[in-house]
Short mmCIF file of C-alpha atoms in Angstrom, two decimals:
data_model
loop_
_atom_site.label_atom_id
_atom_site.label_comp_id
_atom_site.label_asym_id
_atom_site.label_seq_id
_atom_site.Cartn_x
_atom_site.Cartn_y
_atom_site.Cartn_z
CA MET A 27 2.29 -29.17 75.05
CA GLY A 28 1.20 -32.55 74.26
CA MET A 29 -1.19 -31.11 71.83
CA ILE A 30 1.40 -29.44 69.75
CA SER A 31 3.65 -32.45 69.79
CA ARG A 32 0.73 -34.42 68.46
CA VAL A 33 0.19 -31.90 65.38
CA ARG A 34 3.42 -32.33 64.95
CA GLY A 35 3.93 -35.61 64.82
CA ARG A 36 0.93 -35.59 62.49
CA ILE A 37 2.47 -33.11 60.04
CA ARG A 38 5.77 -34.88 59.53
CA SER A 39 3.85 -38.37 59.33
CA ASP A 40 1.71 -36.58 56.51
CA SER A 41 5.25 -34.90 55.01
CA PHE A 42 6.99 -38.26 55.29
CA SER A 43 3.81 -40.01 53.35
CA LYS A 44 3.95 -37.60 50.36
CA ILE A 45 7.56 -37.65 50.11
CA GLN A 46 7.05 -41.64 49.67
CA THR A 47 4.21 -41.28 47.22
CA ILE A 48 6.50 -39.13 45.40
CA LYS A 49 9.67 -41.17 45.82
CA SER A 50 7.31 -44.37 44.41
CA GLU A 51 5.47 -42.54 41.58
CA ASP A 52 9.07 -41.81 40.51
CA LYS A 53 10.23 -45.42 40.43
CA ILE A 54 7.38 -46.40 38.68
CA ALA A 55 7.63 -43.75 35.93
CA ASN A 56 11.31 -44.57 36.09
CA ILE A 57 10.17 -48.43 35.39
CA VAL A 58 7.15 -47.33 32.34
CA TRP A 59 10.01 -45.53 30.76
CA LEU A 60 12.91 -48.41 30.65
CA LEU A 61 9.93 -51.24 29.78
CA SER A 62 8.90 -48.48 26.55
CA LEU A 63 12.92 -48.54 25.71
CA VAL A 64 13.11 -52.65 25.96
CA LEU A 65 9.49 -52.92 24.36
CA LEU A 66 10.54 -50.27 21.41
CA LEU A 67 13.95 -52.15 20.66
CA PRO A 68 12.40 -54.95 17.87
CA TYR A 69 11.80 -51.24 16.05
CA TRP A 70 15.71 -51.10 15.92
CA ALA A 71 16.78 -54.45 15.81
CA PRO A 72 19.18 -54.88 12.55
CA ARG A 73 17.47 -56.30 9.51
CA GLY A 74 14.14 -56.07 10.80
CA LEU A 75 13.64 -58.30 13.54
CA LEU A 76 9.91 -58.80 13.48
CA VAL A 77 9.33 -58.71 9.63
CA ALA A 78 12.08 -61.28 9.71
CA LEU A 79 10.46 -63.61 12.23
CA GLY A 80 6.56 -63.10 10.70
CA GLY A 81 6.50 -60.42 7.83
CA ALA A 82 4.89 -57.36 7.62
CA TRP A 83 1.56 -58.72 9.91
CA LEU A 84 3.63 -59.20 12.83
CA MET A 85 4.98 -55.24 12.33
CA ALA A 86 1.60 -54.29 12.45
CA ALA A 87 -0.26 -56.52 15.21
CA TYR A 88 2.81 -55.28 17.23
CA THR A 89 2.50 -51.88 16.84
CA CYS A 90 -1.23 -52.19 17.51
CA LEU A 91 -0.86 -53.31 20.44
CA VAL A 92 2.28 -51.99 21.81
CA VAL A 93 2.35 -48.40 21.04
CA PRO A 94 -1.16 -47.46 22.59
CA VAL A 95 0.34 -49.01 25.68
CA LEU A 96 3.55 -47.33 25.59
CA ILE A 97 1.30 -44.11 25.30
CA SER A 98 -0.89 -44.45 28.30
CA ALA A 99 1.41 -45.56 30.29
CA ASN A 100 3.63 -42.97 29.79
CA TYR A 101 0.81 -40.56 29.90
CA ARG A 102 -0.63 -41.86 33.27
CA TYR A 103 3.02 -41.84 34.72
CA PRO A 104 5.37 -39.30 32.91
CA ALA A 105 9.27 -39.33 34.26
CA ARG A 106 10.36 -35.73 36.03
CA TRP A 107 12.37 -35.33 32.64
CA TYR A 108 9.66 -34.80 30.36
CA PRO A 109 8.85 -31.21 30.95
CA ALA A 110 12.72 -30.64 30.79
CA VAL A 111 12.12 -32.58 27.04
CA ALA A 112 9.27 -30.37 26.32
CA LYS A 113 11.46 -27.13 26.93
CA LEU A 114 13.99 -28.49 25.01
CA ALA A 115 11.75 -28.85 22.37
CA GLN A 116 10.66 -25.27 22.34
CA VAL A 117 14.08 -24.42 22.37
CA VAL A 118 15.09 -26.40 19.37
CA LYS A 119 12.13 -25.10 17.33
CA SER A 120 12.95 -21.36 17.99
CA ALA A 121 16.42 -22.64 16.51
CA TYR A 122 14.97 -24.32 13.82
CA ALA A 123 12.86 -21.36 12.58
CA PRO A 124 15.39 -20.04 10.23
CA LEU A 125 15.62 -23.19 8.44
CA ASP A 126 11.61 -23.46 8.46
CA ARG A 127 11.82 -20.12 6.35
CA CYS A 128 14.25 -21.30 4.08
CA GLU A 129 12.20 -24.25 3.61
CA ARG A 130 9.08 -21.90 2.84
CA LEU A 131 11.03 -19.75 0.23
CA PHE A 132 12.42 -23.61 -1.69
CA LEU A 133 8.55 -24.42 -1.50
CA GLN A 134 7.42 -21.52 -2.80
CA MET A 135 10.09 -21.74 -6.40
CA ASN A 136 7.55 -24.59 -7.27
CA ASN A 137 8.86 -25.78 -10.37
CA LEU A 138 12.56 -26.36 -9.01
CA SER A 139 11.46 -27.68 -5.52
CA THR A 140 8.81 -30.40 -7.27
CA MET A 141 11.83 -31.21 -10.00
CA LEU A 142 14.18 -32.02 -7.02
CA CYS A 143 11.96 -34.16 -5.08
CA GLN A 144 10.60 -36.03 -8.36
CA LEU A 145 14.74 -36.05 -9.54
CA ALA A 146 15.66 -37.84 -5.76
CA VAL A 147 12.77 -40.45 -6.18
CA PHE A 148 13.89 -40.79 -9.21
CA THR A 149 17.34 -41.96 -7.99
CA ALA A 150 16.48 -43.97 -5.21
CA CYS A 151 14.34 -45.87 -7.46
CA ASP A 152 17.25 -46.30 -10.02
CA ARG A 153 19.60 -47.37 -7.45
CA LEU A 154 16.91 -50.31 -5.90
CA LEU A 155 14.83 -51.33 -9.00
CA VAL A 156 17.45 -51.07 -11.88
CA ALA A 157 19.93 -53.40 -12.25
CA GLN A 158 23.63 -51.05 -12.97
CA GLY A 159 21.10 -48.17 -14.23
CA LYS A 160 23.47 -45.20 -14.47
CA LEU A 161 20.86 -42.68 -16.24
CA THR A 162 17.33 -44.38 -16.22
CA SER A 163 16.22 -41.75 -13.98
CA LEU A 164 17.22 -38.95 -16.04
CA TYR A 165 16.06 -40.23 -19.22
CA SER A 166 12.46 -41.20 -17.71
CA LEU A 167 12.05 -37.73 -15.95
CA MET A 168 12.81 -36.41 -19.47
CA PHE A 169 10.30 -38.97 -21.16
CA TYR A 170 8.05 -37.56 -18.48
CA ASN A 171 8.79 -34.12 -19.32
CA VAL A 172 8.03 -34.28 -22.75
CA LEU A 173 5.10 -36.32 -22.03
CA THR A 174 3.79 -33.21 -20.01
CA TYR A 175 4.24 -31.11 -23.03
CA SER A 176 2.50 -32.62 -25.29
CA VAL A 177 -0.53 -32.91 -22.80
CA SER A 178 -0.01 -29.52 -21.99
CA TYR A 179 -0.40 -28.38 -25.92
CA VAL A 180 -3.20 -30.80 -26.44
CA ARG A 181 -5.42 -29.11 -23.26
CA ASP A 182 -4.70 -25.87 -24.62
CA LEU A 183 -6.06 -26.71 -28.11
CA CYS A 184 -8.92 -28.41 -26.17
CA THR A 185 -10.00 -25.21 -23.89
CA LYS A 186 -8.61 -22.63 -26.62
CA GLU A 187 -11.65 -20.28 -27.37
CA ASP A 188 -10.17 -17.34 -29.77
CA TRP A 189 -8.91 -19.34 -33.06
CA SER A 190 -8.94 -16.24 -34.92
CA PRO A 191 -4.61 -15.39 -35.69
CA TYR A 192 -5.36 -11.84 -36.01
CA VAL A 193 -5.07 -9.39 -32.83
CA ASN A 194 -7.27 -6.54 -32.40
CA LEU A 195 -6.14 -3.04 -31.31
CA THR A 196 -8.92 -3.04 -28.62
CA ARG A 197 -11.38 -5.62 -27.72
CA ASN A 198 -14.16 -4.47 -29.00
CA SER A 199 -12.31 -3.01 -32.40
CA ARG A 200 -11.96 -4.69 -35.42
CA VAL A 201 -9.03 -3.03 -36.40
CA LYS A 202 -6.07 -5.57 -36.93
CA HIS A 203 -2.89 -4.82 -35.02
CA LEU A 204 -0.20 -5.76 -37.78
CA ALA A 205 3.01 -6.77 -35.32
CA MET A 206 1.16 -8.80 -32.60
CA SER A 207 -0.77 -10.47 -35.14
CA ALA A 208 2.48 -11.61 -37.03
CA THR A 209 3.74 -12.60 -33.59
CA LYS A 210 1.02 -14.63 -32.78
CA ILE A 211 0.81 -16.43 -36.03
CA VAL A 212 4.63 -16.90 -35.68
CA LEU A 213 4.32 -18.20 -32.30
CA GLU A 214 1.14 -20.77 -32.82
CA TRP A 215 2.62 -22.09 -35.71
CA THR A 216 6.33 -22.58 -33.86
CA LYS A 217 4.40 -24.43 -31.13
CA ALA A 218 2.54 -26.89 -33.64
CA VAL A 219 5.32 -27.51 -35.62
CA THR A 220 7.23 -28.24 -32.41
CA PHE A 221 4.17 -30.69 -30.94
CA ILE A 222 4.97 -32.63 -34.33
CA VAL A 223 8.60 -33.00 -33.93
CA THR A 224 8.62 -33.94 -30.39
CA ILE A 225 6.04 -36.66 -30.82
CA THR A 226 7.88 -37.74 -34.19
CA PHE A 227 10.97 -37.79 -32.28
CA VAL A 228 9.51 -39.95 -29.53
CA LEU A 229 7.80 -42.32 -31.42
CA LEU A 230 10.87 -43.11 -33.65
CA THR A 231 13.46 -43.24 -30.45
CA LEU A 232 10.53 -45.62 -29.10
CA GLY A 233 10.07 -47.70 -32.06
CA LEU A 234 13.88 -47.87 -33.11
CA GLU A 235 15.46 -48.48 -29.53
CA GLN A 236 18.28 -46.35 -30.40
CA GLY A 237 20.61 -44.57 -28.12
CA LEU A 238 18.37 -46.24 -25.13
CA ASP A 239 21.47 -48.95 -23.81
CA GLN A 240 21.34 -47.01 -20.57
CA PHE A 241 17.26 -47.00 -19.95
CA LYS A 242 16.39 -50.62 -19.18
CA PRO A 243 13.34 -49.81 -16.42
CA THR A 244 11.43 -52.25 -14.97
CA ALA A 245 7.72 -52.50 -14.69
CA LEU A 246 7.35 -51.89 -10.98
CA TYR A 247 9.84 -48.97 -11.80
CA ILE A 248 7.54 -47.43 -14.24
CA THR A 249 4.58 -47.71 -11.67
CA LEU A 250 6.56 -46.22 -9.15
CA THR A 251 7.79 -43.38 -10.84
CA GLY A 252 5.32 -42.45 -13.56
CA THR A 253 2.17 -42.31 -10.20
CA TYR A 254 4.94 -39.68 -8.59
CA TYR A 255 5.40 -37.79 -11.54
CA LEU A 256 1.49 -37.69 -12.37
CA LEU A 257 0.76 -36.77 -9.27
CA SER A 258 3.75 -33.95 -8.41
CA GLU A 259 3.57 -32.89 -11.70
CA ARG A 260 1.73 -28.89 -11.55
CA THR A 261 0.32 -29.52 -15.25
CA PHE A 262 -1.48 -32.79 -14.19
CA LEU A 263 -2.51 -31.58 -10.72
CA GLU A 264 -4.43 -29.25 -13.28
CA ILE A 265 -6.13 -31.53 -14.82
CA TRP A 266 -7.59 -34.30 -12.38
CA PRO A 267 -9.57 -32.17 -10.64
CA MET A 268 -11.29 -31.78 -13.61
CA ALA A 269 -11.34 -35.49 -14.48
CA LEU A 270 -12.74 -35.92 -10.93
CA SER A 271 -15.30 -33.10 -11.29
CA ALA A 272 -16.93 -34.79 -14.71
CA LEU A 273 -17.54 -37.65 -12.45
CA LYS A 274 -20.20 -35.39 -10.52
CA LEU A 275 -19.78 -37.09 -7.07
CA GLU A 276 -21.80 -35.01 -5.01
CA ARG A 277 -20.44 -35.86 -1.44
CA LEU A 278 -17.25 -34.39 -2.88
CA GLU A 279 -19.69 -30.90 -2.78
CA GLY A 280 -17.71 -28.89 -5.10
CA MET A 281 -13.95 -29.77 -3.51
CA GLU A 282 -12.70 -31.52 -6.30
CA VAL A 283 -9.68 -29.34 -6.35
CA LEU A 284 -9.18 -29.79 -2.77
CA TYR A 285 -9.36 -33.33 -2.64
CA CYS A 286 -7.21 -33.68 -5.48
CA HIS A 287 -4.25 -31.88 -4.03
CA ALA A 288 -4.62 -33.62 -0.85
CA TRP A 289 -4.73 -37.20 -2.26
CA ALA A 290 -1.52 -36.45 -4.65
CA ARG A 291 0.36 -34.70 -1.52
CA GLY A 292 -0.54 -37.77 0.42
CA VAL A 293 0.00 -40.61 -2.10
CA THR A 294 3.62 -38.86 -3.17
CA THR A 295 4.47 -38.47 0.32
CA VAL A 296 3.90 -42.25 1.04
CA LEU A 297 5.29 -43.47 -2.19
CA ALA A 298 8.50 -41.90 -0.67
CA VAL A 299 8.34 -43.13 2.63
CA PRO A 300 9.67 -46.90 1.96
CA LEU A 301 12.61 -45.84 -0.14
CA VAL A 302 14.01 -44.48 3.01
CA PRO A 303 14.53 -47.78 4.60
CA ALA A 304 15.22 -49.50 1.83
CA LEU A 305 17.97 -47.56 0.85
CA ALA A 306 19.85 -47.58 4.31
CA TRP A 307 19.32 -51.33 4.18
CA CYS A 308 21.35 -51.01 0.93
CA GLY A 309 23.85 -48.92 2.50
CA ARG A 310 22.68 -45.71 0.55
CA TRP A 311 22.85 -43.65 3.25
CA ARG A 312 23.22 -39.58 1.83
CA LEU A 313 20.28 -40.79 -0.91
CA ALA A 314 18.14 -41.75 1.90
CA VAL A 315 18.76 -38.90 3.97
CA LEU A 316 18.04 -36.97 0.92
CA VAL A 317 14.90 -38.34 0.40
CA MET A 318 13.74 -38.46 4.01
CA TYR A 319 14.38 -34.92 4.39
CA LEU A 320 12.68 -33.25 0.69
CA CYS A 321 10.35 -36.11 -0.02
CA VAL A 322 8.82 -36.91 3.13
CA PHE A 323 9.34 -34.47 5.65
CA VAL A 324 9.52 -31.16 4.19
CA HIS A 325 7.32 -32.04 1.16
CA GLY A 326 4.89 -33.77 4.24
CA ARG A 327 5.01 -31.08 6.22
CA HIS A 328 4.56 -28.38 4.34
CA ARG A 329 2.64 -29.10 0.84
CA LEU A 330 0.73 -32.12 2.71
CA GLY A 331 -0.27 -30.01 5.82
CA GLU A 332 -1.35 -27.18 3.69
CA ALA A 333 -3.44 -29.36 1.37
CA LEU A 334 -5.11 -31.05 4.49
CA MET A 335 -5.53 -27.96 6.59
CA LYS A 336 -7.43 -26.29 3.26
CA VAL A 337 -9.49 -29.49 3.50
CA LYS A 338 -10.66 -29.22 7.24
CA GLU A 339 -11.21 -25.20 6.86
CA ALA A 340 -13.39 -26.18 3.37
CA ARG A 341 -15.56 -28.60 5.40
CA GLY A 342 -15.74 -26.84 8.82
CA SER A 343 -17.09 -23.47 7.23
CA VAL A 344 -20.37 -25.33 6.06
CA ALA A 345 -20.44 -28.15 8.64
CA ARG A 346 -22.47 -26.19 10.79
CA PHE A 347 -25.34 -26.08 7.99
CA ARG A 348 -27.00 -29.56 8.21
CA ARG A 349 -27.28 -31.36 4.78
CA ALA A 350 -31.00 -31.03 2.93
CA THR A 351 -32.91 -34.55 2.68
CA ALA A 352 -34.04 -36.41 -0.40
CA GLU A 353 -37.56 -35.38 0.60
CA GLU A 354 -36.62 -31.82 1.32
CA LEU A 355 -35.23 -31.57 -2.57
CA ALA A 356 -37.93 -33.70 -4.18
CA THR A 357 -40.53 -31.13 -2.59
CA LEU A 358 -39.12 -28.08 -3.29
CA GLU A 359 -37.25 -28.82 -6.68
CA ASP A 360 -35.16 -25.64 -6.30
CA ILE A 361 -32.55 -24.43 -7.93
CA CYS A 362 -29.18 -22.81 -6.34
CA ALA A 363 -29.71 -19.13 -5.86
CA VAL A 364 -25.93 -18.56 -6.29
CA CYS A 365 -25.26 -20.28 -9.65
CA LEU A 366 -28.88 -21.41 -10.59
CA GLY A 367 -28.28 -24.72 -11.12
CA SER A 368 -29.99 -27.52 -10.07
CA MET A 369 -29.34 -29.16 -6.40
CA LYS A 370 -28.96 -33.17 -6.11
CA SER A 371 -27.38 -32.10 -3.06
CA ALA A 372 -27.57 -28.95 -0.55
CA ARG A 373 -27.11 -27.61 2.73
CA VAL A 374 -29.74 -25.95 4.36
CA THR A 375 -28.99 -22.50 6.25
CA PRO A 376 -31.18 -21.38 9.67
CA CYS A 377 -33.71 -19.11 7.46
CA ALA A 378 -34.33 -22.50 5.70
CA HIS A 379 -32.87 -21.77 2.40
CA LEU A 380 -30.49 -24.31 0.20
CA PHE A 381 -27.50 -23.87 -1.67
CA HIS A 382 -24.71 -25.99 -2.96
CA ALA A 383 -22.18 -26.33 -0.36
CA ASP A 384 -19.83 -25.00 -2.98
CA CYS A 385 -21.51 -22.26 -3.47
CA LEU A 386 -22.44 -21.71 0.22
CA ARG A 387 -18.32 -21.83 1.21
CA ARG A 388 -17.77 -18.73 -1.37
CA CYS A 389 -20.44 -17.00 0.21
CA LEU A 390 -19.32 -17.34 3.60
CA ALA A 391 -15.79 -16.28 2.52
CA THR A 392 -17.38 -12.54 2.00
CA SER A 393 -20.20 -12.04 4.03
CA ASP A 394 -21.91 -14.14 7.02
CA ARG A 395 -25.88 -13.45 5.86
CA CYS A 396 -27.50 -15.41 3.79
CA PRO A 397 -27.07 -14.16 0.08
CA LEU A 398 -31.02 -14.82 -0.31
CA CYS A 399 -32.68 -12.71 2.38
CA VAL A 400 -29.38 -11.13 3.41
CA ARG A 401 -30.43 -12.12 7.60
CA PRO A 402 -27.53 -13.35 9.52
CA TYR A 403 -27.08 -17.14 10.15
CA VAL A 404 -28.53 -17.79 13.69
CA PHE A 405 -27.91 -21.47 14.87
CA TYR A 406 -30.04 -22.41 17.54
#
């Protein structure tokens, strides 16, 4: 009986100590959560308390010091209601799924979604940077669209290979199709006349300054809107990779298109972010919400996220192949067996063959074997 009493006492004492430990951990977690709220109050202070006291540097220093400590403390002592919040987040995510599908469908209409984002950003800059600007955003968007049309026409002329005004019945035939040839000639002349008239009209408008009473942009306005337009319009998104490819940067390894899209999406998202608090500061809440949702949340979550994912996948596909050293390239003096081009940088396969990273990546998309010796890749 005495032994049984002692065992019961030990069990009771252990249970009590566990209960006390649980309660003490709950207290610590609650204290950490309350302290986190207190330390995050400066971010919610009216008119930006930290920025008003010490400027943006104080805000940046405060963020770098406080936020990591808060995250680690809440991770070490999580409150009991954190799992409930996680479950609630899953419920919200499932409820948000229909809206997510609508966002993806909206982004599939690329021209419409891009134009609405541009119009939202231009209107925000109009309200913030132009005094009494009523139609500045519309004038700017129209001017940039005219510029885009002109650039697109010049690009088509530069890349055009078939200058013949006639259309043959078949590819190898010399017999001319009369109706199609006449249509082609009319279309080409129409494009040329439209281009000349457009350029003349723009030059006359800018030179005579007629009808521009409502168009009084500032230098900052033109810089922001012009940068956003050049990095979001599809015509220029097709031109920037060509310009970057002309630089022949070997470190990009033939991924100029992917990098340009990721950089363009990132810069446009960053340009739209400061417009939201600035609009809220000025009391333009509805426009601030629109810019936040369209240009920051939807654009950053889908377009920027997809661009970064493509870059990550492209880099990850060749990451297991090591880079060729300068001695290997100088010794072999080889050419890429895929594109037959000289190699200033290359990736080495386990079977000791060298290829351009971009060529190797395209081969990996269809096969996991070496394109030269047809052996499977085995890494040790």
